[in-house]
Short mmCIF file of C-alpha atoms in Angstrom, two decimals:
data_model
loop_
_atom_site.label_atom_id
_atom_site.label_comp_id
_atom_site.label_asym_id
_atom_site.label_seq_id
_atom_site.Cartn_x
_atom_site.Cartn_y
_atom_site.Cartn_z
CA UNK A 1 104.70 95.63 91.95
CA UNK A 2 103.03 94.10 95.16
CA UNK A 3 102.42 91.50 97.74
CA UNK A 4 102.10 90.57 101.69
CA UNK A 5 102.43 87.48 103.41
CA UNK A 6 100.14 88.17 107.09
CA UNK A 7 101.93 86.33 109.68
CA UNK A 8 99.49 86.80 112.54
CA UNK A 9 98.77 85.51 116.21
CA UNK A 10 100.50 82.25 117.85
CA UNK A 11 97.98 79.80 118.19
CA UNK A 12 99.94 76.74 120.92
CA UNK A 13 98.51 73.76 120.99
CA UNK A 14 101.27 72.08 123.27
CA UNK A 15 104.54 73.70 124.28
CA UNK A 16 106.76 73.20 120.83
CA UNK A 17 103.47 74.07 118.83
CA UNK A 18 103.22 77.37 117.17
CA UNK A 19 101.00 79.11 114.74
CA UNK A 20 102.62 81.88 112.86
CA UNK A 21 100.33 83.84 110.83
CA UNK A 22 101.64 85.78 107.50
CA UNK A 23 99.83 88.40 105.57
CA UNK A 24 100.59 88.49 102.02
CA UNK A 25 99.99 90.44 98.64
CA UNK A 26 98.61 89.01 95.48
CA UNK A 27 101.05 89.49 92.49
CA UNK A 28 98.76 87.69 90.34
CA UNK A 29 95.81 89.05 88.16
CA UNK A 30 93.50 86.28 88.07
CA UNK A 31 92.45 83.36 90.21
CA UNK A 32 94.34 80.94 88.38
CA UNK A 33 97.85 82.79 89.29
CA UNK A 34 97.16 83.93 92.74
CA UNK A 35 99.84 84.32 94.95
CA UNK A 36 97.31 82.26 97.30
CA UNK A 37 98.79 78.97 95.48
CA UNK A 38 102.55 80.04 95.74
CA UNK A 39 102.06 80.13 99.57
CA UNK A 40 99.62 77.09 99.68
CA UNK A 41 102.62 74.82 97.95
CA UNK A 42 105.50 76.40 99.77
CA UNK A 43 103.94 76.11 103.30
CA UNK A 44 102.64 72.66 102.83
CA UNK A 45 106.49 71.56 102.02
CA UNK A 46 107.89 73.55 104.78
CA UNK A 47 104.87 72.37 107.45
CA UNK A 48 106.39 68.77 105.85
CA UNK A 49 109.75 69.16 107.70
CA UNK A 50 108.29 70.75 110.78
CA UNK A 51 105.82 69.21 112.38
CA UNK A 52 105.53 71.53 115.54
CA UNK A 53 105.19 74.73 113.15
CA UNK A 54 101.51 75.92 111.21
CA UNK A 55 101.74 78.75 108.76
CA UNK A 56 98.23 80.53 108.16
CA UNK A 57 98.57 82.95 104.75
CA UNK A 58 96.02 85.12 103.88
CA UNK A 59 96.32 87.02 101.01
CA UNK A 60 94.95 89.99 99.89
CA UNK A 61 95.52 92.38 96.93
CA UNK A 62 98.00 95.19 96.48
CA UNK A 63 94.64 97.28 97.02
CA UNK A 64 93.82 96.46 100.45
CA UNK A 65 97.39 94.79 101.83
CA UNK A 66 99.25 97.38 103.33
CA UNK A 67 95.97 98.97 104.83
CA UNK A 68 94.59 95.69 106.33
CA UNK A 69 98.05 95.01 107.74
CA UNK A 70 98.08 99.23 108.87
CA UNK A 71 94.31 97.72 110.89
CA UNK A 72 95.57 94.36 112.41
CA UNK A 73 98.87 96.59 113.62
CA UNK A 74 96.84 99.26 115.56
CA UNK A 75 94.18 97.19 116.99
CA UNK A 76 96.93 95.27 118.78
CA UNK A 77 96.72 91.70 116.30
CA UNK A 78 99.92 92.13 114.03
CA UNK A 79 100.70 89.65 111.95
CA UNK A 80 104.12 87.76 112.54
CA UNK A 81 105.21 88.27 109.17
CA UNK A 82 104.02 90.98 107.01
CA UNK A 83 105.18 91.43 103.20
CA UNK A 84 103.87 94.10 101.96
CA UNK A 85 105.56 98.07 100.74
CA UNK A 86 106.46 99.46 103.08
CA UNK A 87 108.37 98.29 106.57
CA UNK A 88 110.20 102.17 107.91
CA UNK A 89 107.22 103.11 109.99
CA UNK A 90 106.88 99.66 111.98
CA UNK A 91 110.42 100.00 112.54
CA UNK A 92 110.08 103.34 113.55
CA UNK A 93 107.70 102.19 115.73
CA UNK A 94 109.62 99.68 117.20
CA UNK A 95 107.68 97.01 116.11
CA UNK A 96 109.72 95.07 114.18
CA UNK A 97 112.73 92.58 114.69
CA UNK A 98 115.69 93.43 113.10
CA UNK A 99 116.63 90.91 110.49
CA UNK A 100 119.82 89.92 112.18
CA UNK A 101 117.54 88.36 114.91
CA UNK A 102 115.83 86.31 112.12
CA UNK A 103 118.38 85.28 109.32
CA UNK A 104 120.62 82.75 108.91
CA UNK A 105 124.04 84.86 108.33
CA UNK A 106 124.06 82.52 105.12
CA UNK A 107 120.46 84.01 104.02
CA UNK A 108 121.08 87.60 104.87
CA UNK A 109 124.67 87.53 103.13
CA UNK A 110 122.81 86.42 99.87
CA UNK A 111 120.38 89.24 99.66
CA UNK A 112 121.93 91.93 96.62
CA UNK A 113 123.48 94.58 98.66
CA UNK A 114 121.72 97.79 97.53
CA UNK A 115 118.58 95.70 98.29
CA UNK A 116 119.67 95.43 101.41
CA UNK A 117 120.69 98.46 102.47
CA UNK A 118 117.40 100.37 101.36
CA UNK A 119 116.01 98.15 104.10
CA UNK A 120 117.85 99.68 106.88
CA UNK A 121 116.11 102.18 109.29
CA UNK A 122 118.47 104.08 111.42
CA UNK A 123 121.11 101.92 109.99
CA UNK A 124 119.91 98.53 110.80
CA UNK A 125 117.96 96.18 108.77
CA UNK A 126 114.61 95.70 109.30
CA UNK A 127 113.02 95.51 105.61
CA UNK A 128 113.75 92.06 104.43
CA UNK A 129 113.49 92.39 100.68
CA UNK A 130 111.07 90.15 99.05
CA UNK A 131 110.53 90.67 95.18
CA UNK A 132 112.44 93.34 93.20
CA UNK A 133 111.92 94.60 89.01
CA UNK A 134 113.75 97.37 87.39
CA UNK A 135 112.19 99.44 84.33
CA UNK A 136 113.45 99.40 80.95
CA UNK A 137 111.91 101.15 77.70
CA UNK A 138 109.86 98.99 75.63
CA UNK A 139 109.24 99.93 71.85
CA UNK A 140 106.86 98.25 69.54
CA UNK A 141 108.69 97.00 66.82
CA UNK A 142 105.84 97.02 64.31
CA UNK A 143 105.63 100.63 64.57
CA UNK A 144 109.14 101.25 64.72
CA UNK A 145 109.46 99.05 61.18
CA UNK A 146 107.14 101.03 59.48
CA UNK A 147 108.51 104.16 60.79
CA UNK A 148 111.69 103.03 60.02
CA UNK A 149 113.18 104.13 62.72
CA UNK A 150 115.75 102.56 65.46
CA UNK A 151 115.34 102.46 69.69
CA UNK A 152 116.74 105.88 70.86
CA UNK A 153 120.01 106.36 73.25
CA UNK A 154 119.48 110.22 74.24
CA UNK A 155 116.48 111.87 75.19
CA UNK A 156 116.63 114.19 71.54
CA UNK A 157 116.66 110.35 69.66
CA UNK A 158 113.51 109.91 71.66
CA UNK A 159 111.66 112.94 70.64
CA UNK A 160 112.56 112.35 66.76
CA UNK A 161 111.18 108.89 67.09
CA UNK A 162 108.13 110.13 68.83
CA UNK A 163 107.94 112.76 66.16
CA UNK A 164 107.95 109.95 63.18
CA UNK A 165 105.58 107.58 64.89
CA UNK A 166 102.91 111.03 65.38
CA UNK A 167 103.47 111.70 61.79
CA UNK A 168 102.52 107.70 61.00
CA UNK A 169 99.29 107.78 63.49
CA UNK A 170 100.32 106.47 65.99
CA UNK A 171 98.13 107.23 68.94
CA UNK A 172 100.59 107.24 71.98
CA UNK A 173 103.97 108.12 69.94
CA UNK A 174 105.48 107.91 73.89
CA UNK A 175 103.50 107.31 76.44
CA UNK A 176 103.69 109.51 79.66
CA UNK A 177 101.88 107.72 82.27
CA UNK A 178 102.03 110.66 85.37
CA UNK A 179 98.69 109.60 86.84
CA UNK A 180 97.82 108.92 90.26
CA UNK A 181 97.87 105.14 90.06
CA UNK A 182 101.76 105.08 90.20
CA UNK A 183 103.50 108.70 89.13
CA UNK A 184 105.79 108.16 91.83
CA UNK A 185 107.39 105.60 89.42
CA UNK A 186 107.34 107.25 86.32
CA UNK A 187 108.69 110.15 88.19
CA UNK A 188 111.94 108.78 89.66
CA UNK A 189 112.71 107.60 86.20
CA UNK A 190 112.76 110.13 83.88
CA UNK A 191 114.42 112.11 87.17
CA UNK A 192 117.38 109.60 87.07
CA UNK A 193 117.61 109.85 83.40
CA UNK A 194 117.98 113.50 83.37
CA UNK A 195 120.98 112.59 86.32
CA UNK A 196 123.71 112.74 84.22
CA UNK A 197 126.64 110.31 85.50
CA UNK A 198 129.24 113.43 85.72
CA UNK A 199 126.93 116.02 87.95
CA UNK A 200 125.07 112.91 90.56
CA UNK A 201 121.72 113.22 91.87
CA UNK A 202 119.62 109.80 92.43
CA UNK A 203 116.06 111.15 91.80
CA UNK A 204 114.02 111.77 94.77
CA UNK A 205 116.90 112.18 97.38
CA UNK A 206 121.24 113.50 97.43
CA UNK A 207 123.39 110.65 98.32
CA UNK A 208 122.49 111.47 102.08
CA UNK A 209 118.81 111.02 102.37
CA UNK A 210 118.36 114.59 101.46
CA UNK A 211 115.10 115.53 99.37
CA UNK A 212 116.15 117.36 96.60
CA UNK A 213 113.16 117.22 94.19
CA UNK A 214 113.59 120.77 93.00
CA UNK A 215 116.65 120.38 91.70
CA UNK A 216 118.10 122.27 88.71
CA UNK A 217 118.40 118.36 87.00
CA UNK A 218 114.98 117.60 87.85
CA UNK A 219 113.22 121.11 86.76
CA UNK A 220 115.63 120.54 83.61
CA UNK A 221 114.13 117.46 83.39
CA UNK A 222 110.43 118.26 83.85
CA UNK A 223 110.79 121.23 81.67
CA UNK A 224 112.01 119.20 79.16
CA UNK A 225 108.90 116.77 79.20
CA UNK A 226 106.57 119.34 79.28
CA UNK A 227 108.25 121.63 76.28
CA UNK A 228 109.77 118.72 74.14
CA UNK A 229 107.28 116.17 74.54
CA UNK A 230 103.48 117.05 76.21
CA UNK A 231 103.75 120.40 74.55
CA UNK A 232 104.57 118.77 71.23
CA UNK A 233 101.61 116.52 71.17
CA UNK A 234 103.81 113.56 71.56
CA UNK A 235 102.77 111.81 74.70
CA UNK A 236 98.95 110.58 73.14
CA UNK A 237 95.42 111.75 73.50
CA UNK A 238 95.01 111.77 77.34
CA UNK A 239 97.10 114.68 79.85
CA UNK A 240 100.14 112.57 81.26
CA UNK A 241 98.29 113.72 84.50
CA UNK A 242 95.56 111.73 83.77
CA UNK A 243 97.17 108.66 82.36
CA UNK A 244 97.61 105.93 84.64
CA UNK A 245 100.44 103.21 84.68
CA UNK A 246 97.42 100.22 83.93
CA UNK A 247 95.96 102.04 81.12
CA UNK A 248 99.51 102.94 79.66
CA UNK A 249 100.20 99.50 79.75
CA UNK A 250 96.84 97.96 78.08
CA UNK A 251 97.37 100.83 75.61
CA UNK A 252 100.71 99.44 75.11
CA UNK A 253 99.45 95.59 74.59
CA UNK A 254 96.73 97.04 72.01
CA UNK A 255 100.18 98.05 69.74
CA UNK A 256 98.63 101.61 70.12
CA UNK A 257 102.07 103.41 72.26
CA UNK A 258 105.10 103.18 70.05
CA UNK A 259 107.78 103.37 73.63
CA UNK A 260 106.70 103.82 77.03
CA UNK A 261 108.92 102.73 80.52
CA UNK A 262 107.79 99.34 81.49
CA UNK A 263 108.23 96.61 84.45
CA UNK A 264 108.70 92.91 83.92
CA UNK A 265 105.03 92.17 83.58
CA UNK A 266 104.64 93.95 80.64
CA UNK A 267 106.20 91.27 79.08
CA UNK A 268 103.41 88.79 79.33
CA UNK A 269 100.56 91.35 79.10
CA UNK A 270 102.14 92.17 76.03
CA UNK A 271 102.91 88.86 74.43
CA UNK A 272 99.41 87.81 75.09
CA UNK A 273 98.18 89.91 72.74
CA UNK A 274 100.74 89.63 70.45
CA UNK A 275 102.35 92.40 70.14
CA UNK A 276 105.99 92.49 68.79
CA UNK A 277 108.19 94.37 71.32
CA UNK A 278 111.89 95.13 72.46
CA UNK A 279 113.45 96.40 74.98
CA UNK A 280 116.68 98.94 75.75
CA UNK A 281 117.82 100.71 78.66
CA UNK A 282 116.36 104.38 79.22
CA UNK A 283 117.52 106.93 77.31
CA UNK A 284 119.41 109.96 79.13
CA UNK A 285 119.89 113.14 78.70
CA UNK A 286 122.70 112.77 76.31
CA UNK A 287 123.27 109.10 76.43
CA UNK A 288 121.94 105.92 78.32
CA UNK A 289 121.01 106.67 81.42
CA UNK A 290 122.98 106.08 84.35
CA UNK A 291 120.82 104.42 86.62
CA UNK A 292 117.67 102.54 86.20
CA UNK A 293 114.52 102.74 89.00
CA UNK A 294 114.52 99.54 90.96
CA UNK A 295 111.40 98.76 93.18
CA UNK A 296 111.32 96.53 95.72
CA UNK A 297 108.85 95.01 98.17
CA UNK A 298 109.20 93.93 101.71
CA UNK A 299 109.10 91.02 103.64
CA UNK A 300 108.98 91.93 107.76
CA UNK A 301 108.59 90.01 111.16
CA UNK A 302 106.73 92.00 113.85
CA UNK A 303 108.03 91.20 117.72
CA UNK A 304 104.59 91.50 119.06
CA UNK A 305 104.04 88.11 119.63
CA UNK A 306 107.41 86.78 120.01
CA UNK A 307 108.58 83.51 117.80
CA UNK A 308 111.59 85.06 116.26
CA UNK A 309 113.12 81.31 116.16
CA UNK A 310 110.46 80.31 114.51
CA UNK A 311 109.84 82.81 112.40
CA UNK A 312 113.50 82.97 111.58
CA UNK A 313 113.75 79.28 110.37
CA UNK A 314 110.24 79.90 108.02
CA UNK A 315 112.14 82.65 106.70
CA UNK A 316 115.67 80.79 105.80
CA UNK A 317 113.11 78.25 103.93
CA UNK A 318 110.97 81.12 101.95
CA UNK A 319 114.34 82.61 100.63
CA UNK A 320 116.09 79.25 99.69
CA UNK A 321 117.72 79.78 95.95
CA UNK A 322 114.76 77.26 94.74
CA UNK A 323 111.97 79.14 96.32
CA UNK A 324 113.44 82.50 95.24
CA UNK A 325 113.06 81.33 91.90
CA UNK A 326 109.80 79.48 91.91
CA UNK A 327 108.25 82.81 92.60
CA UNK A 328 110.21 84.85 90.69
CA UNK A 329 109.35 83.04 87.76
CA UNK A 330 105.53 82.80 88.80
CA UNK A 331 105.29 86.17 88.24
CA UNK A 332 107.92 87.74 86.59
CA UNK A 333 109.97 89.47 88.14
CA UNK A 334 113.79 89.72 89.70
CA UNK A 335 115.30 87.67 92.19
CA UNK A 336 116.74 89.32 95.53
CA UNK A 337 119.19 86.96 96.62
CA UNK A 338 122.84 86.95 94.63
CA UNK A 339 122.49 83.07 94.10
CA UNK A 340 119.02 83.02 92.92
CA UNK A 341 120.02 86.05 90.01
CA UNK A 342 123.30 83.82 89.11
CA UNK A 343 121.28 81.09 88.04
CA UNK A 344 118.69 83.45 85.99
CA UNK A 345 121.52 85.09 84.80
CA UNK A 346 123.05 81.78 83.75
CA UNK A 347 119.90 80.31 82.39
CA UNK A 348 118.92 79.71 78.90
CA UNK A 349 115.47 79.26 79.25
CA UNK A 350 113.37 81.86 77.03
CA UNK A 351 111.56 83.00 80.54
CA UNK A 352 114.64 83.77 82.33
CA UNK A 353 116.22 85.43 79.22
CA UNK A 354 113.25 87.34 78.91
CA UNK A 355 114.29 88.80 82.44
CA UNK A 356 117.61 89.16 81.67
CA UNK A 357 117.55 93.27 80.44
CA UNK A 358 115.94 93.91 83.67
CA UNK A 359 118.25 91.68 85.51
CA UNK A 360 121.23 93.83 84.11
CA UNK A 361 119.49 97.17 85.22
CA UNK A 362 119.44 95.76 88.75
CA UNK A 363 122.81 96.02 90.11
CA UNK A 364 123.09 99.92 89.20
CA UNK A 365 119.10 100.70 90.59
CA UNK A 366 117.53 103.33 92.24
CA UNK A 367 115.31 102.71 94.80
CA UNK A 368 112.56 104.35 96.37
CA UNK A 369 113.88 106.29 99.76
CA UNK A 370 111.77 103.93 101.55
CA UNK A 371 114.36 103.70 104.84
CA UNK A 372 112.19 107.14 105.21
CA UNK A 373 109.13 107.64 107.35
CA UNK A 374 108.40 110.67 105.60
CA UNK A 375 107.96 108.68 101.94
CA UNK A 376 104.54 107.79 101.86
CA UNK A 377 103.80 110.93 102.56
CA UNK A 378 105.73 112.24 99.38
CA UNK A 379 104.73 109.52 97.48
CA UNK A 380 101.42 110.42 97.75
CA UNK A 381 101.97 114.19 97.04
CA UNK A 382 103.84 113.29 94.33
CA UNK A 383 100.89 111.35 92.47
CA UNK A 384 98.40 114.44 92.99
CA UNK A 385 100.16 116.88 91.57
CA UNK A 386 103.36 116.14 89.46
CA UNK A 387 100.80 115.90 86.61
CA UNK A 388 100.15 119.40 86.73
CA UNK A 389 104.13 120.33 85.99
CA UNK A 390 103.70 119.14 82.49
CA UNK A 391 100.48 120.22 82.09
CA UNK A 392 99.52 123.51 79.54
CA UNK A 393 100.18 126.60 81.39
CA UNK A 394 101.58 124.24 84.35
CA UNK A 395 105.21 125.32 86.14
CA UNK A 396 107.64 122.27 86.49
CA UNK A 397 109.68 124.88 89.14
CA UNK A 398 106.78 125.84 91.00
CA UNK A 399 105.37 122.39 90.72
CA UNK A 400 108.53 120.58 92.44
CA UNK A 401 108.83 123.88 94.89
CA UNK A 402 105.91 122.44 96.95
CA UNK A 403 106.47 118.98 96.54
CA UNK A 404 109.66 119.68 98.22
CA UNK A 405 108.79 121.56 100.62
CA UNK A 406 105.80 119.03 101.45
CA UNK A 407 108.87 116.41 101.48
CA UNK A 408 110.59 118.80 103.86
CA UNK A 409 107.97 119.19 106.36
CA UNK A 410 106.98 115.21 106.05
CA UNK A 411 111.07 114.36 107.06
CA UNK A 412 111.00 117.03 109.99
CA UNK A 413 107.98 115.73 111.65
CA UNK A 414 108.91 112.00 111.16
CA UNK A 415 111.95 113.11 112.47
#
């Protein structure tokens, strides 16, 4: 899930005029839904009210955002406002305002709290978050009719009904998707269902920033996917470590994957090609899981050229209740501000109910450790090789060995 808004340069025309210049991400997948004509319609209303103020957007895809925003920062252009994946190592940097310099204390008391807090570096705010989904299990109900079998609770459910729909054909009985495009994702996941509620853990990190990705819960967990699923011939015809997220998901909409962990914009990718779906929360180890993954992506304000009035008051406008929703419902997916998921939540309208299972996961989420420097880094390591602990012949312990100690060496030189 992606998108930045490139705030750049302050053009002045007189004294009170000002130019702020946003980079953004494009959440949609066509011309027709490009974020480009979110932006156009909300600056032109905003520009409506203040005369003295331009907004320039440019927006680019989750591709090339965070890099081209990564360029303008080190040749000495930022943007104003940036929103985009990742905010810790501007503020690390120092190159960031903090939010409380920006915000309204109306607008930054709205945003959900965990939200919030995962946008702190050294315990102040900096990551202002922007757009937010949650993951829920999807299940094709076709294949589940003929089956005749019901969504699973606990991870053994899961591996029966993956057992029945290989038995009927089906060609991705579960899909694993552990490929580089986003195994960081699919990761944290089936980590936090393997957490059980009684023994803690919250997938990548303890509850004090701590990497612990070679726990005994996650090289249960691993072990388990590689023994009682991949090694079963459950997971479909391509190596989880080769199955991306994108391909998963058109797999999915071609009613070939019987369940698979999904994002909001499944939804419409699978609706458009009419596939007959549902949704339930993720199985755990021996019951629902206790937490869902909740992903999140970043609005931020760089101090480099000043404006923080100005950029402030945009800001209070982008993250109005109405314009929270408008984009929200563009593209599908969760609101971060408390009023803005009251009135989905409250909402009868087949879009926003559509929402609603991934609204519920929301409040109980686990993010990313983005407040880290060190996560990109382990992100990335994380895609490579967490393929290969689930792979034949492969060693979930040894797997998760280095990728913690790569984790541990990433946190001790950002630190």
């Amino acid at each position: 899930m992606g998108m930045t808004l490139l705030l750049g340069g302050c053009g002045s025309t007189g004294s009170s005029d000002v130019t702020l210049r946003l980079v953004a991400a494009d959440y949609g997948d066509s011309a027709a839904n490009s974020s480009k004509k979110y932006w156009d319609s909300l600056v032109k209303a905003y520009e409506a009210k203040h005369s003295g103020v331009k907004v320039e957007v440019s927006v680019y895809s989750w591709n090339d955002v965070d890099a081209k925003v990564k360029e303008m920062v080190a040749a000495g252009h930022a943007p104003d406002l940036a929103q985009i994946g990742a905010y810790a190592d501007y503020a690390a940097a120092g190159k960031l305002y903090p939010a409380s310099d920006l915000l309204s204390i109306r607008t930054q008391a709205d945003f959900l709290s965990q939200l919030s807090d995962a946008g702190q570096w050294n315990h102040t705010q900096y990551g202002i978050p922007f757009a937010a989904s949650t993951r829920v299990l999807f299940y094709n109900k076709t294949l589940f009719a003929k089956a005749g079998i019901t969504p699973p609770t606990t991870w053994d459910q899961l591996a029966a009904d993956a057992k029945v729909l290989k038995d009927k054909g089906v060609k991705y009985p579960v899909a694993l998707p552990l490929g580089p495009e986003e195994a960081q994702a699919e990761t944290m996941q089936w980590m936090l269902s393997g957490a059980g509620a009684d023994t803690g853990g919250s997938g990548y990190t303890d509850d004090v920033g701590t990497y612990t990705i070679d726990s005994a819960q996650n090289v249960d967990t691993f072990t388990w996917l590689k023994d009682d699923l991949v090694g079963k011939g459950l997971t479909g015809p391509v190596a989880p470590g080769r199955l991306n997220r994108a391909d998963a998901f058109a797999a999915f909409a071609d009613g070939q994957v019987g369940m698979l962990n999904g994002h909001p914009t499944l939804i419409q990718q699978a609706e458009k090609k009419g596939v007959q779906f549902g949704t339930v929360p993720m199985p755990g180890r021996t019951g629902t899981a206790r937490a869902s993954m909740g992903v999140t992506d970043w609005m931020m304000a760089f101090k480099q050229n000043g404006h923080a009035d100005r950029i402030g008051d945009f800001l209070n406008f982008v993250y109005s209740e109405k314009n929270v929703l408008d984009f929200s419902r563009d593209y599908g997916l969760l609101p971060v501000t408390g009023s803005a998921s009251t009135a989905m939540s409250d909402s009868d309208a087949a879009s926003d109910k559509a929402l609603h299972p991934f609204l519920d996961q929301l409040p109980t989420s686990e993010l990313y450790p983005v407040g880290k420097t060190s996560w990109a880094a382990v992100a990335a390591a994380v895609k490579q090789n967490i393929g290969q602990a689930v792979a034949p012949g492969g060693s979930p312990s040894a797997v998760l060995t280095r990728l913690q100690a790569t984790a541990t060496a990433a946190d001790s030189s950002a630190s």
